[in-house]
Tab-separated table of C-alpha atoms in Angstrom:
chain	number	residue	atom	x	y	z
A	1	UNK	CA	0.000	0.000	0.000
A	2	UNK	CA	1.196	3.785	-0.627
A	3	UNK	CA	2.579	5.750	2.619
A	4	UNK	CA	0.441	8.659	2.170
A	5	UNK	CA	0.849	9.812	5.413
A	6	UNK	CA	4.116	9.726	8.136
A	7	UNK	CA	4.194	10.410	11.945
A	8	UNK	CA	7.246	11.010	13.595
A	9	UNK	CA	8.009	11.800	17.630
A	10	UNK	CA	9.956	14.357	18.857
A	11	UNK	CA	10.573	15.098	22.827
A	12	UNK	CA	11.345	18.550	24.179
A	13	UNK	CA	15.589	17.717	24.401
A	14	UNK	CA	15.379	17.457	20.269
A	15	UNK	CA	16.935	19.607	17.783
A	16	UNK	CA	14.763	19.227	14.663
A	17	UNK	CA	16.749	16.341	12.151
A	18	UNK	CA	14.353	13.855	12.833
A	19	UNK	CA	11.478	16.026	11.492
A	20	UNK	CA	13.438	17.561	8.239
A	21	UNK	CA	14.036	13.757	7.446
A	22	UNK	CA	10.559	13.121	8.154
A	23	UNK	CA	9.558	15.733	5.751
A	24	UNK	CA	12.096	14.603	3.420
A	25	UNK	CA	10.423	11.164	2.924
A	26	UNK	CA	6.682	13.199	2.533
A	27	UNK	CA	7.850	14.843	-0.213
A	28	UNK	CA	9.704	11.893	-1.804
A	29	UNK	CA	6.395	10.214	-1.844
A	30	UNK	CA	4.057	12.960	-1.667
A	31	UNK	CA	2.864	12.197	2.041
A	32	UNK	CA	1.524	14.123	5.172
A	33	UNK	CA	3.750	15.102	8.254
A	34	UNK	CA	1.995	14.350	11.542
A	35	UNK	CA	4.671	15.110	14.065
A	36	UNK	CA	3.449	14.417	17.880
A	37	UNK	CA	5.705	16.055	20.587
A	38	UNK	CA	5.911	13.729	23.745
A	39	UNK	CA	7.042	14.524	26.986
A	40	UNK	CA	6.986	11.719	30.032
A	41	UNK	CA	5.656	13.134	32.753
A	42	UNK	CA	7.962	12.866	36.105
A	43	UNK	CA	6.324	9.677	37.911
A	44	UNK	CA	4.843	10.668	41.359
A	45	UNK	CA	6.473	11.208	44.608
A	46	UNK	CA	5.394	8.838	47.343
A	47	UNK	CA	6.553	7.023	49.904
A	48	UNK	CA	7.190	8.833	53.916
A	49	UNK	CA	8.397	12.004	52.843
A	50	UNK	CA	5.606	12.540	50.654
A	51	UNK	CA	4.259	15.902	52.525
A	52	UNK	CA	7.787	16.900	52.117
A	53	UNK	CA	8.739	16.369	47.944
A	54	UNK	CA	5.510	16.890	46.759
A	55	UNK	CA	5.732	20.497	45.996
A	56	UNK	CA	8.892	19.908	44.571
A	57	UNK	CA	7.673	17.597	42.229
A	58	UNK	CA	4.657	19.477	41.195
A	59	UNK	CA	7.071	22.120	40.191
A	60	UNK	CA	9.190	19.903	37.760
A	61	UNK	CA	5.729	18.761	36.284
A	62	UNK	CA	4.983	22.651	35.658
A	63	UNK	CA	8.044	23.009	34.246
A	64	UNK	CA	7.955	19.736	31.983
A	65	UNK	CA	4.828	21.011	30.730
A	66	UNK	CA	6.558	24.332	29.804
A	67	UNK	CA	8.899	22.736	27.976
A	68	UNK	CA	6.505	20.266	26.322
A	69	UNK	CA	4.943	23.834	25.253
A	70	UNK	CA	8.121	25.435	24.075
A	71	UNK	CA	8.922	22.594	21.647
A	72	UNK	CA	6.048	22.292	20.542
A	73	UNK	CA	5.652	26.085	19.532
A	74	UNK	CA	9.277	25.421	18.290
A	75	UNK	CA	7.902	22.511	15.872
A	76	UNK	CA	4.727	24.197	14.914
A	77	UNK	CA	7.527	27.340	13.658
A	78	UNK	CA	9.350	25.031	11.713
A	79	UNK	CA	6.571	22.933	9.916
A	80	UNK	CA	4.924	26.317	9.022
A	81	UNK	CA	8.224	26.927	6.875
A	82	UNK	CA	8.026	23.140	5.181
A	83	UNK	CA	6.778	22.369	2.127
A	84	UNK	CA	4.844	19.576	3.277
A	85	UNK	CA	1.539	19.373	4.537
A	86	UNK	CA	1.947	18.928	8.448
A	87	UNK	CA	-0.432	18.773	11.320
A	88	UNK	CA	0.887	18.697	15.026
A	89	UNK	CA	-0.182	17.208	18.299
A	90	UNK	CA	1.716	17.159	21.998
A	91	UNK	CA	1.075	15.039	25.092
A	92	UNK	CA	2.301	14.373	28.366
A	93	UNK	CA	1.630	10.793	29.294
A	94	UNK	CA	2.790	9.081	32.716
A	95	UNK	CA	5.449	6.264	31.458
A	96	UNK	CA	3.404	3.327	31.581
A	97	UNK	CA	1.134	4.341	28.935
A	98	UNK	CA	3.179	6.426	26.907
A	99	UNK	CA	3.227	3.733	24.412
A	100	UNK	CA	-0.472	3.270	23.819
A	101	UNK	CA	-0.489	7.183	23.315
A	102	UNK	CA	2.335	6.780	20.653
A	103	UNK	CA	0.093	3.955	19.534
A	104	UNK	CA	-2.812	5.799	19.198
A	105	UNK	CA	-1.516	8.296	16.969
A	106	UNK	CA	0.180	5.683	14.834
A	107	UNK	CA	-3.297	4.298	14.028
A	108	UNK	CA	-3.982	6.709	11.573
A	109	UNK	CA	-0.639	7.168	10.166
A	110	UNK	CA	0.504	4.213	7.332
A	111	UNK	CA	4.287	4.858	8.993
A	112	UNK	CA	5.876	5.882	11.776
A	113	UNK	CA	9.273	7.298	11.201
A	114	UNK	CA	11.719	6.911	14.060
A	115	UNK	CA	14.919	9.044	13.530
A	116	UNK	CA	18.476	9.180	14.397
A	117	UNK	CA	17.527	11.540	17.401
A	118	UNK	CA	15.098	9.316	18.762
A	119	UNK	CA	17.201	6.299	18.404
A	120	UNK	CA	20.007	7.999	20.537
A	121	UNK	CA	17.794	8.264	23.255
A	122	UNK	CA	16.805	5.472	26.210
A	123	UNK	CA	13.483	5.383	27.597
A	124	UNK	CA	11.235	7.860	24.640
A	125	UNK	CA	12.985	5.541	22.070
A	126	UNK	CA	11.212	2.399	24.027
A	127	UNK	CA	7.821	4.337	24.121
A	128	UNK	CA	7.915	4.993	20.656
A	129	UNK	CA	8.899	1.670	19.336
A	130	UNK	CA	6.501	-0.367	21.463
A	131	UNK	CA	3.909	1.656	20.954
A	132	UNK	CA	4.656	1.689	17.154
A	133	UNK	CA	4.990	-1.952	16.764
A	134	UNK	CA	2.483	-3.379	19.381
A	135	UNK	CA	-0.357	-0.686	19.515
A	136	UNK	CA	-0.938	0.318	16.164
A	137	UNK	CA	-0.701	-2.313	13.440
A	138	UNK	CA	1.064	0.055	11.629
A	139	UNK	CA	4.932	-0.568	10.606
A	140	UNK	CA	7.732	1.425	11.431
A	141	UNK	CA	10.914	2.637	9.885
A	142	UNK	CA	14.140	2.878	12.127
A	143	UNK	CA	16.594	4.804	10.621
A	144	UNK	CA	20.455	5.096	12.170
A	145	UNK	CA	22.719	8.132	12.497
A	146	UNK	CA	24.292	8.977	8.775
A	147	UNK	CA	22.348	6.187	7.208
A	148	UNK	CA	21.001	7.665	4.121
A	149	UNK	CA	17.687	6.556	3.964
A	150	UNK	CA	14.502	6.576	1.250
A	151	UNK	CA	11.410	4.818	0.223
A	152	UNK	CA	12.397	4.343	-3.111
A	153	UNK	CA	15.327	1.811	-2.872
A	154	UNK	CA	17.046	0.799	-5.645
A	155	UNK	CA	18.004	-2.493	-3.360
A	156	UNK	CA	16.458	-3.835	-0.361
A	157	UNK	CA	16.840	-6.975	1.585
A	158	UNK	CA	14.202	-9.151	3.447
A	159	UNK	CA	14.466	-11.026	6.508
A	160	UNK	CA	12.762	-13.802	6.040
A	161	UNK	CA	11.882	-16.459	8.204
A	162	UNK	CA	8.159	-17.170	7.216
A	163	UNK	CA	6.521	-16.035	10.348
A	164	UNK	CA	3.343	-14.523	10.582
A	165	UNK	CA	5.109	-10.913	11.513
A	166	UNK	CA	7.657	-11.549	8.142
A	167	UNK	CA	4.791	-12.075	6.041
A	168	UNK	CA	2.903	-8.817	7.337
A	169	UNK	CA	6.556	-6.288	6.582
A	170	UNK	CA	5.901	-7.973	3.113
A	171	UNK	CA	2.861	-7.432	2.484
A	172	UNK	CA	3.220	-3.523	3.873
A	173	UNK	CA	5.807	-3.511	1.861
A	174	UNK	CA	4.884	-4.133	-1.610
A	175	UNK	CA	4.925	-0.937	-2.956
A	176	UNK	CA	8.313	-0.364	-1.948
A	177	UNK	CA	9.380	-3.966	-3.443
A	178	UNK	CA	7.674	-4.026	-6.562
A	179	UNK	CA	8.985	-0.448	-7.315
A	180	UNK	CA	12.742	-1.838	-6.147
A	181	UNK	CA	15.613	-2.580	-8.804
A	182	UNK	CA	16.046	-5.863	-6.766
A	183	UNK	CA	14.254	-7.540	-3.432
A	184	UNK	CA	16.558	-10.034	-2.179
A	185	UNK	CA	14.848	-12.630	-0.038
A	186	UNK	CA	17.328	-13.608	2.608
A	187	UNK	CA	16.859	-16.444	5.059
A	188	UNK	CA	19.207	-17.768	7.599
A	189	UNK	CA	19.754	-21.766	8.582
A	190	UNK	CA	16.289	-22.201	6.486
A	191	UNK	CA	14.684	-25.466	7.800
A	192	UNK	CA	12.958	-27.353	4.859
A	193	UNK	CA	10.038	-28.588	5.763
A	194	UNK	CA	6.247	-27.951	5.767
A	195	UNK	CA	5.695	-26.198	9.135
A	196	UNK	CA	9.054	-23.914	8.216
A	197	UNK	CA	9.833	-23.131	4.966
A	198	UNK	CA	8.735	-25.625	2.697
A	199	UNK	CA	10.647	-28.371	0.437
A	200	UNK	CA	12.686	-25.116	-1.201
A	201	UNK	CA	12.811	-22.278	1.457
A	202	UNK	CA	12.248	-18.867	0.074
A	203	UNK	CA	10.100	-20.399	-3.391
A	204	UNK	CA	6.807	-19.778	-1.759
A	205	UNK	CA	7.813	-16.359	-0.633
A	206	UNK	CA	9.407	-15.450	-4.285
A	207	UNK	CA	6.387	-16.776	-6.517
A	208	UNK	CA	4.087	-14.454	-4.176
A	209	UNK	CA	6.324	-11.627	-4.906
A	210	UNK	CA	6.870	-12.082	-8.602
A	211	UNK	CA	2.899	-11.980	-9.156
A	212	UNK	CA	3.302	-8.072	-7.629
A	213	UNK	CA	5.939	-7.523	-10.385
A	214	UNK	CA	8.585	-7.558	-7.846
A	215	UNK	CA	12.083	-8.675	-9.036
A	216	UNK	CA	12.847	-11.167	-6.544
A	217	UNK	CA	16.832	-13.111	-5.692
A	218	UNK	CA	16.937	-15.648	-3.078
A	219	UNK	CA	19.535	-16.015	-0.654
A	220	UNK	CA	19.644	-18.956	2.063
A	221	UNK	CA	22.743	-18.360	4.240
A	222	UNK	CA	24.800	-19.750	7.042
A	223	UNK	CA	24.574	-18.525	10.245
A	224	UNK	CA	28.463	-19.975	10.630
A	225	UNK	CA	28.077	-19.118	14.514
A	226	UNK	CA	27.319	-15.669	14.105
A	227	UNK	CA	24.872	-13.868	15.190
A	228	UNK	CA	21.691	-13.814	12.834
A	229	UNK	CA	21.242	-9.850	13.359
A	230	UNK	CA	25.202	-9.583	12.207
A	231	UNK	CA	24.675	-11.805	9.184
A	232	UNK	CA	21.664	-9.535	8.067
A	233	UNK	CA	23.727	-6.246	8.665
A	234	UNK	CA	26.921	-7.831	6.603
A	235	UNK	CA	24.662	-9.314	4.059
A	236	UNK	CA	22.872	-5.995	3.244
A	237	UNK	CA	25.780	-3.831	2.959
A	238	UNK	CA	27.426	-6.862	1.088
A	239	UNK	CA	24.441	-6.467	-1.692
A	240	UNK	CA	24.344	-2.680	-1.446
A	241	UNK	CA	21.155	-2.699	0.206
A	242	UNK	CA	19.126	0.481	0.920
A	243	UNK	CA	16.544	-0.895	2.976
A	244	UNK	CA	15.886	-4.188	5.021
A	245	UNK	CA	12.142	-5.446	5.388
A	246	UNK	CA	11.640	-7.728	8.519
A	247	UNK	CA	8.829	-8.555	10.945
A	248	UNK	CA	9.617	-8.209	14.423
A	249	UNK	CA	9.310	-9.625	17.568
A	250	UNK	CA	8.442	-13.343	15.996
A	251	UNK	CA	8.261	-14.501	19.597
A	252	UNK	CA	6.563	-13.915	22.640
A	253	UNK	CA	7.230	-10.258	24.486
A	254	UNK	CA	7.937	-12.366	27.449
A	255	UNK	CA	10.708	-14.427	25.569
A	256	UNK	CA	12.226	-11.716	23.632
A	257	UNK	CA	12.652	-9.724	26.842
A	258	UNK	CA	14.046	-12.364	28.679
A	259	UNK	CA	16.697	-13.252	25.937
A	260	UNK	CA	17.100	-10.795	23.715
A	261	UNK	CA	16.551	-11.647	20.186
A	262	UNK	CA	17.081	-10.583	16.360
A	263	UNK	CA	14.925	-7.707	16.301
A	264	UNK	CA	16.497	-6.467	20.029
A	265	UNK	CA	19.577	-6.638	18.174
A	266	UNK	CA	18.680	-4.524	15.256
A	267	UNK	CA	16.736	-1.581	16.691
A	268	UNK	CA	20.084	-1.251	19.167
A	269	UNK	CA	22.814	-1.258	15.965
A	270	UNK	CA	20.396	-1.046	13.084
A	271	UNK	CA	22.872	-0.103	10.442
A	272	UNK	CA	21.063	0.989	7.438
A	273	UNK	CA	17.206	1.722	7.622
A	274	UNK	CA	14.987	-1.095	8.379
A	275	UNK	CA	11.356	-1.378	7.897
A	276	UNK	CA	9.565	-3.628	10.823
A	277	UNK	CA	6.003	-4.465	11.305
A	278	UNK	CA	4.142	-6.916	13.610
């Protein structure tokens, strides 16, 4: 499907790179900007001094929401100079449902753009990726420090390891594939068999894609005792790639937190832009 609009997140400590590149990618494709301006609001005081930090932490709330107000007149400045259509929204969540608010607002976006600033920080970064991947049913694009990034690739590479959340990055996907140069197909330690990947790992996957029109390689590698994240990374910048397609999160939140995982992996050292959707 087109991308006809983009959200990105910004937080008050932000300089405004994440939302030029944002705009940059609207008019590549001829989308709309929706920017929302987060700021975590300082969790409460408690415990037996209570009575005592309260008013202390009533003023750093005031002055949170200040600054939630000061980017966001900031932001509003700088989308009225863009040449993109824009709207903007701000909010001030507690932490523990900042990502259903981030979630919320991805709902009606087809992509949620999550910059180099936004990468480089700790807890916002969470917010906005859990709430982008698990809340909205929307994908997201990730998109490192330097990494030149647009959604017209000449080249891009997809992780594929026929899971439900793989075949969903496809399919949100296919406008970007079938408009690609080359979509390489790249699977690692395929198992060959009926509940995996079939009798010939990647066919199934490859035949779908051709009917779009999308040229399609296959490539079924070695994991060699590497790490699966590391043989994506090498593998893409190997072929050139532009862009990597992958579903994240194939296993349960519980599991994946516990141990880590490929997509863990990937949203810390991404690399090159990557394209994930659940």
């Amino acid at each position: 499907m087109p991308f006809k609009t983009l959200l990105t997140v910004t937080g008050p400590g932000h300089g405004d790179d994440d939302l030029r590149l944002a705009a940059g990618l609207c008019e590549e494709v001829n989308a709309h900007l929706s920017v929302l301006v987060l700021m975590l609001a300082a969790p409460p005081s408690g415990g037996e001094y209570a009575a005592v930090v309260s008013p202390a932490w009533l003023e750093e709330r005031e002055a949170e929401m200040e600054d939630l107000e000061r980017r966001s007149s900031a932001v509003s400045k700088m989308l009225s100079q863009s040449r993109v259509s824009a709207d903007l929204s701000s909010d001030y969540p507690e932490q523990s449902w900042a990502d259903e608010v981030v979630g919320r607002r991805a709902r009606y976006a087809d992509l949620t753009v999550v910059g180099p600033e936004m990468l480089a920080t700790h807890l916002l970064k969470q917010k906005v990726i859990a709430g982008g991947l698990f809340s909205s049913g929307k994908p997201i694009l990730l998109v490192p420090k330097a990494a030149p990034v647009t959604l017209k690739p000449k080249c891009v590479v997809v992780a594929w390891d026929a899971s439900l959340e793989a075949s969903r990055a496809v399919r949100e996907s296919l406008e970007i594939l079938s408009a690609a140069d080359e979509a390489r197909i790249v699977m690692i330690d395929p198992i060959e068999d009926e509940r995996h990947h079939g009798a010939e790992p990647g066919a199934d996957v490859a035949t779908y894609l051709s009917r779009h029109g999308v040229k399609v390689a296959v490539d079924r590698l070695p994991s060699s005792n590497h790490f699966i994240a590391d043989v994506l990374r090498q593998h893409a910048i190997d072929t050139g790639a532009e862009l990597m397609i992958m579903g994240a999160y194939g296993h349960s939140r519980l599991r994946e937190r516990i141990f880590g995982g490929v997509t863990k992996s990937l949203i810390e050292e991404p690399g090159l832009p990557i394209l994930m959707a659940r």
